[in-house]
Amino acid sequence: MDAFQDPGDRVTATLEFNPPAQIDGTQQPSRTRKTMIDKGRMPREKAKILLVDDRPENLLVYEIVLADLEEELVMAHSGEEALEQLETQNFAVILLDVNMPGLDGLETAKRIRGDERTARTPIIFMTAFADDFRIAEGYATGAVDYMHTPVAPE
């Protein structure tokens, strides 16, 4: 069997079958069958992205900007709500507002990092107000990046 990936999302596999040289005194040809699989049509599990912001209008903007990814977006309106979501679901990445009432983004991140199951989930902080100290504090809690808001789609 030979297999190769065509340009794009197609995989072609070639199977060659060699029957015995002669059956009932008749010469038998070898047979080849090609099968193409369109990987673009194969279902894949959507990545879950947790969006955490106390302002519904920001969550709406993030949802619109990220819609083209066609991934599963889960919204949380507070740090507490984010931690509840993390108890029952796994996420590929967390976009986390820094400045929220109650449990702010930095404390939420510390709790996420303190849980063995979620400790390695990437966190990207989203904020409109951040000085160098606050950014350094965010990275110290385990953030992989910082994005300044408002977010403007390109």
Rosetta silent file (secondary structure, phi, psi, omega in degrees, C-alpha in Angstrom):
SEQUENCE: MDAFQDPGDRVTATLEFNPPAQIDGTQQPSRTRKTMIDKGRMPREKAKILLVDDRPENLLVYEIVLADLEEELVMAHSGEEALEQLETQNFAVILLDVNMPGLDGLETAKRIRGDERTARTPIIFMTAFADDFRIAEGYATGAVDYMHTPVAPE
SCORE:     score description
SCORE:     0.000 S_00000001
   1 L     0.000  134.496  172.989    0.000    0.000    0.000 S_00000001
   2 E  -117.030  144.227  176.157    1.235    3.481   -0.845 S_00000001
   3 E  -140.857  142.900  175.784   -0.340    6.653    0.542 S_00000001
   4 E  -151.259  157.485  178.789    0.371   10.302   -0.066 S_00000001
   5 E   -96.937  123.049  175.559   -1.308   13.625    0.570 S_00000001
   6 L   -71.148  163.667  172.540   -2.379   15.509   -2.513 S_00000001
   7 L   -56.787  136.322 -177.081   -2.112   19.286   -2.489 S_00000001
   8 L    96.973 -140.745 -172.813   -4.937   20.483   -0.305 S_00000001
   9 L  -113.944   26.988 -176.889   -6.877   18.194    1.965 S_00000001
  10 E  -109.332  136.329  175.181   -7.009   14.968   -0.043 S_00000001
  11 E  -113.665  132.032  178.006   -5.222   11.749    0.830 S_00000001
  12 E  -114.994  128.344  177.092   -4.793    9.073   -1.843 S_00000001
  13 E  -116.786  134.073  178.706   -4.086    5.464   -0.915 S_00000001
  14 E  -114.579  123.064  178.182   -3.136    2.865   -3.543 S_00000001
  15 E  -111.593  129.178  178.331   -3.668   -0.811   -2.771 S_00000001
  16 E  -114.861  129.748 -179.320   -2.204   -3.425   -5.073 S_00000001
  17 E  -114.885  123.525  178.788   -3.475   -6.976   -4.989 S_00000001
  18 L  -112.267   99.301  177.714   -1.414   -9.724   -6.615 S_00000001
  19 L   -72.184  169.922  175.889   -3.422  -12.917   -6.938 S_00000001
  20 L   -52.408  146.919 -175.224   -1.676  -16.205   -7.672 S_00000001
  21 L   -55.570  -38.909 -178.595   -0.044  -16.106  -11.143 S_00000001
  22 E  -136.563  137.751  172.299   -2.389  -18.711  -12.556 S_00000001
  23 E  -127.869  124.319 -177.654   -5.818  -19.930  -11.598 S_00000001
  24 L    54.834   34.967  177.250   -7.181  -22.862  -13.635 S_00000001
  25 L    77.823    4.847 -179.069   -4.295  -22.374  -16.069 S_00000001
  26 E  -105.033  132.780  177.913   -5.271  -18.756  -16.803 S_00000001
  27 E   -67.158  131.501 -179.190   -2.794  -15.895  -16.213 S_00000001
  28 L  -105.649  130.065  177.607   -4.209  -13.437  -13.620 S_00000001
  29 L   -77.191  153.833  172.590   -3.425   -9.701  -13.840 S_00000001
  30 L   -74.470  154.930 -177.740   -2.481   -7.750  -10.746 S_00000001
  31 E  -122.340  140.815  179.023   -5.179   -5.371   -9.575 S_00000001
  32 E  -126.147  138.120  176.786   -4.789   -1.857   -8.244 S_00000001
  33 E  -130.774  129.130  176.520   -7.370    0.199   -6.443 S_00000001
  34 E  -104.598  137.793  177.530   -7.023    3.874   -5.562 S_00000001
  35 E  -127.582  129.601  177.379   -9.060    5.393   -2.788 S_00000001
  36 E  -109.744  136.524  178.464   -9.236    9.109   -2.122 S_00000001
  37 E  -119.294  123.763  178.948  -10.271   10.496    1.242 S_00000001
  38 E   -89.359  102.515 -177.566  -11.231   14.143    1.460 S_00000001
  39 H   -65.121  -24.876  179.456   -9.900   15.229    4.853 S_00000001
  40 H   -63.266  -21.790 -179.988  -11.765   18.493    4.520 S_00000001
  41 H   -97.541   -5.226  179.639  -15.012   16.583    5.010 S_00000001
  42 L   -76.571  130.434 -179.209  -13.835   14.567    7.991 S_00000001
  43 L   -68.426  145.555  174.351  -15.422   15.885   11.187 S_00000001
  44 L  -132.909  153.372  179.758  -13.135   17.266   13.855 S_00000001
  45 L   -73.747  134.225  178.738  -13.845   18.300   17.380 S_00000001
  46 L   -74.362  142.502  174.426  -14.176   22.051   17.818 S_00000001
  47 L   -75.221  143.167  176.705  -11.791   23.733   20.216 S_00000001
  48 E   -97.456  131.245  177.526  -13.449   25.404   23.192 S_00000001
  49 E  -118.713  123.983  178.717  -12.474   28.998   23.924 S_00000001
  50 E   -94.339  121.373  178.698  -13.489   30.529   27.254 S_00000001
  51 E  -107.101  122.127 -175.514  -14.205   34.277   27.020 S_00000001
  52 E  -123.811  116.881  178.263  -14.329   36.038   30.392 S_00000001
  53 L  -160.456  139.552 -179.492  -15.434   39.675   30.723 S_00000001
  54 L   -79.484  -10.216 -178.610  -17.873   41.458   33.014 S_00000001
  55 L  -104.038  113.326 -178.159  -19.032   43.694   30.158 S_00000001
  56 H   -56.175  -34.243 -179.844  -21.534   42.008   27.794 S_00000001
  57 H   -65.892  -32.467  175.873  -20.628   44.400   24.966 S_00000001
  58 H   -69.504  -42.183  177.773  -16.995   43.205   25.105 S_00000001
  59 H   -60.336  -39.223  178.241  -18.095   39.569   24.988 S_00000001
  60 H   -63.364  -43.043  178.270  -20.205   40.377   21.932 S_00000001
  61 H   -61.965  -46.188  179.594  -17.209   41.990   20.189 S_00000001
  62 H   -60.694  -40.848  179.961  -14.989   38.969   20.972 S_00000001
  63 H   -62.439  -43.071  179.692  -17.698   36.643   19.685 S_00000001
  64 H   -66.264  -44.754 -178.171  -17.970   38.562   16.397 S_00000001
  65 H   -64.403  -37.777 -175.914  -14.192   38.784   15.934 S_00000001
  66 H   -90.409   -4.161 -175.358  -13.685   35.064   16.657 S_00000001
  67 H   -57.298  -37.398 -178.354  -16.704   33.766   14.716 S_00000001
  68 H   -63.573  -19.377  177.991  -14.640   32.995   11.594 S_00000001
  69 H   -69.107  -23.003 -177.917  -12.626   30.445   13.578 S_00000001
  70 L    55.938   41.034  175.981  -15.760   28.290   13.798 S_00000001
  71 L  -107.326  171.844 -179.525  -14.770   27.073   17.258 S_00000001
  72 E   -86.425  117.760 -179.850  -16.971   26.701   20.332 S_00000001
  73 E  -101.762  127.829  179.121  -17.076   29.960   22.283 S_00000001
  74 E  -117.469  129.381 -176.119  -18.156   29.814   25.927 S_00000001
  75 E  -101.265  141.245  171.495  -18.952   33.065   27.754 S_00000001
  76 E  -135.046  137.630 -175.008  -18.427   33.876   31.422 S_00000001
  77 L   -98.421    4.598 -179.986  -19.365   37.232   32.968 S_00000001
  78 L  -161.805  166.790  175.488  -17.091   37.035   36.021 S_00000001
  79 H   -62.953  -40.342  179.390  -14.059   35.288   37.442 S_00000001
  80 H   -61.195  -44.409  179.852  -16.338   33.171   39.610 S_00000001
  81 H   -65.364  -36.295  177.519  -18.394   32.091   36.581 S_00000001
  82 H   -62.521  -43.978  179.484  -15.195   31.251   34.680 S_00000001
  83 H   -63.456  -36.205  176.378  -14.032   28.975   37.497 S_00000001
  84 H   -63.778  -42.984  178.506  -17.444   27.244   37.452 S_00000001
  85 H   -61.934  -39.542 -178.166  -17.105   26.631   33.694 S_00000001
  86 H   -69.667  -19.085  177.178  -13.609   25.228   34.233 S_00000001
  87 H   -68.923  -29.457 -173.106  -14.946   22.695   36.755 S_00000001
  88 H  -116.236   -8.801 -176.064  -16.932   20.902   34.058 S_00000001
  89 L  -136.351  154.616  172.774  -15.202   21.689   30.757 S_00000001
  90 L  -104.942  143.189 -177.511  -11.725   21.744   29.220 S_00000001
  91 L  -125.293  147.001  176.786  -10.676   24.723   27.119 S_00000001
  92 L   -75.142  -33.813 -179.302   -8.018   25.207   24.467 S_00000001
  93 E  -159.070  154.884  177.488   -7.455   28.820   25.583 S_00000001
  94 E  -122.983  125.169  171.176   -8.923   31.400   27.957 S_00000001
  95 E   -99.923  116.289 -166.671   -9.336   35.085   27.041 S_00000001
  96 E  -126.278  120.268  175.530   -9.572   36.775   30.422 S_00000001
  97 E   -67.368  136.837 -179.760  -10.380   40.401   31.268 S_00000001
  98 L   -78.477  -46.019 -171.471   -8.007   41.750   33.907 S_00000001
  99 L   -97.457   92.801  177.406  -10.242   44.462   35.397 S_00000001
 100 L  -130.346  148.681  175.064  -13.454   42.908   36.720 S_00000001
 101 L   -68.988  158.433 -178.285  -15.373   43.558   39.941 S_00000001
 102 L    72.893 -124.709  179.664  -15.204   40.855   42.578 S_00000001
 103 L   -77.936  103.411 -177.179  -12.716   38.210   41.514 S_00000001
 104 L   -74.863  175.172 -175.666  -10.504   40.089   39.046 S_00000001
 105 H   -62.549  -37.491 -179.057   -8.609   38.500   36.167 S_00000001
 106 H   -65.698  -44.151  179.067   -5.299   38.212   38.023 S_00000001
 107 H   -68.575  -38.116  176.878   -6.851   36.355   40.963 S_00000001
 108 H   -60.418  -44.502  179.384   -8.885   34.195   38.577 S_00000001
 109 H   -62.126  -40.898  178.507   -5.677   33.288   36.721 S_00000001
 110 H   -60.593  -40.441  179.400   -3.946   32.380   39.985 S_00000001
 111 H   -69.916  -37.284  176.595   -6.782   30.008   40.841 S_00000001
 112 H   -62.523  -44.474  179.531   -6.716   28.490   37.356 S_00000001
 113 H   -68.188  -25.077 -179.865   -2.969   27.908   37.697 S_00000001
 114 H   -79.325  -10.786  179.642   -3.511   26.424   41.162 S_00000001
 115 L   -98.726  122.183 -176.191   -5.735   23.641   39.821 S_00000001
 116 L   -55.817  -36.113 -177.144   -3.752   20.710   38.415 S_00000001
 117 L   -71.400  -30.426 -176.280   -6.372   20.034   35.727 S_00000001
 118 L  -110.798   -0.469 -172.599   -6.370   23.601   34.355 S_00000001
 119 L   -58.318  -28.268 -176.308   -2.851   24.739   35.234 S_00000001
 120 L   -99.970    3.162  178.560   -1.547   24.363   31.670 S_00000001
 121 L   -69.734  125.265 -179.368   -4.480   26.009   29.867 S_00000001
 122 L   -63.565  137.407  177.998   -3.141   29.086   28.026 S_00000001
 123 E  -119.443  129.562  172.880   -4.462   32.401   29.346 S_00000001
 124 E  -116.181  119.612  179.407   -4.469   35.603   27.307 S_00000001
 125 E   -80.252  138.757  177.277   -5.281   38.710   29.323 S_00000001
 126 E  -117.520  126.710  178.944   -7.557   41.305   27.746 S_00000001
 127 E  -158.680  149.518  174.900   -7.500   44.832   29.159 S_00000001
 128 L   -94.186  -20.857 -176.357   -7.971   48.478   28.297 S_00000001
 129 L  -125.890  108.556  178.120   -5.943   49.645   31.291 S_00000001
 130 L  -153.601  125.062  172.778   -2.530   48.176   31.951 S_00000001
 131 L   -98.918  177.552 -176.446    0.737   49.691   32.999 S_00000001
 132 H   -59.239  -36.897 -179.819    4.075   47.866   32.940 S_00000001
 133 H   -64.230  -45.876 -178.113    3.639   46.674   36.536 S_00000001
 134 H   -65.289  -39.109  177.987    0.199   45.200   35.843 S_00000001
 135 H   -64.285  -44.792  178.046    1.438   43.504   32.660 S_00000001
 136 H   -61.428  -39.354  178.661    4.403   41.998   34.534 S_00000001
 137 H   -63.738  -39.186  177.923    2.025   40.812   37.242 S_00000001
 138 H   -62.840  -46.215  177.967   -0.138   39.158   34.574 S_00000001
 139 H   -64.100  -34.461  179.229    2.800   37.289   33.093 S_00000001
 140 H   -65.734  -26.799  177.996    3.866   36.253   36.598 S_00000001
 141 L   -82.618   -4.856  176.256    0.475   34.566   37.087 S_00000001
 142 L   109.934   11.161  177.382    1.093   32.479   33.981 S_00000001
 143 L   -65.522  144.189  177.077   -0.438   34.475   31.135 S_00000001
 144 L   -93.476  -17.863  178.496    0.963   33.613   27.716 S_00000001
 145 E  -164.546  166.767  178.071    0.048   37.001   26.235 S_00000001
 146 E  -128.153  132.421  174.033   -1.626   40.349   26.821 S_00000001
 147 E  -121.438  132.006  176.940   -4.032   42.024   24.402 S_00000001
 148 E   -86.097  138.497  177.917   -5.072   45.623   24.732 S_00000001
 149 L  -106.388  160.528    5.995   -8.725   46.375   24.142 S_00000001
 150 L   -73.554  151.722  179.335  -10.783   47.541   22.436 S_00000001
 151 L   -89.184  130.791  178.394  -10.190   44.857   19.834 S_00000001
 152 L  -117.094  119.146  178.691  -10.610   46.029   16.247 S_00000001
 153 L   -64.019  144.312 -179.506  -11.049   43.373   13.551 S_00000001
 154 L   -96.267    0.000    0.000   -8.685   43.789   10.596 S_00000001
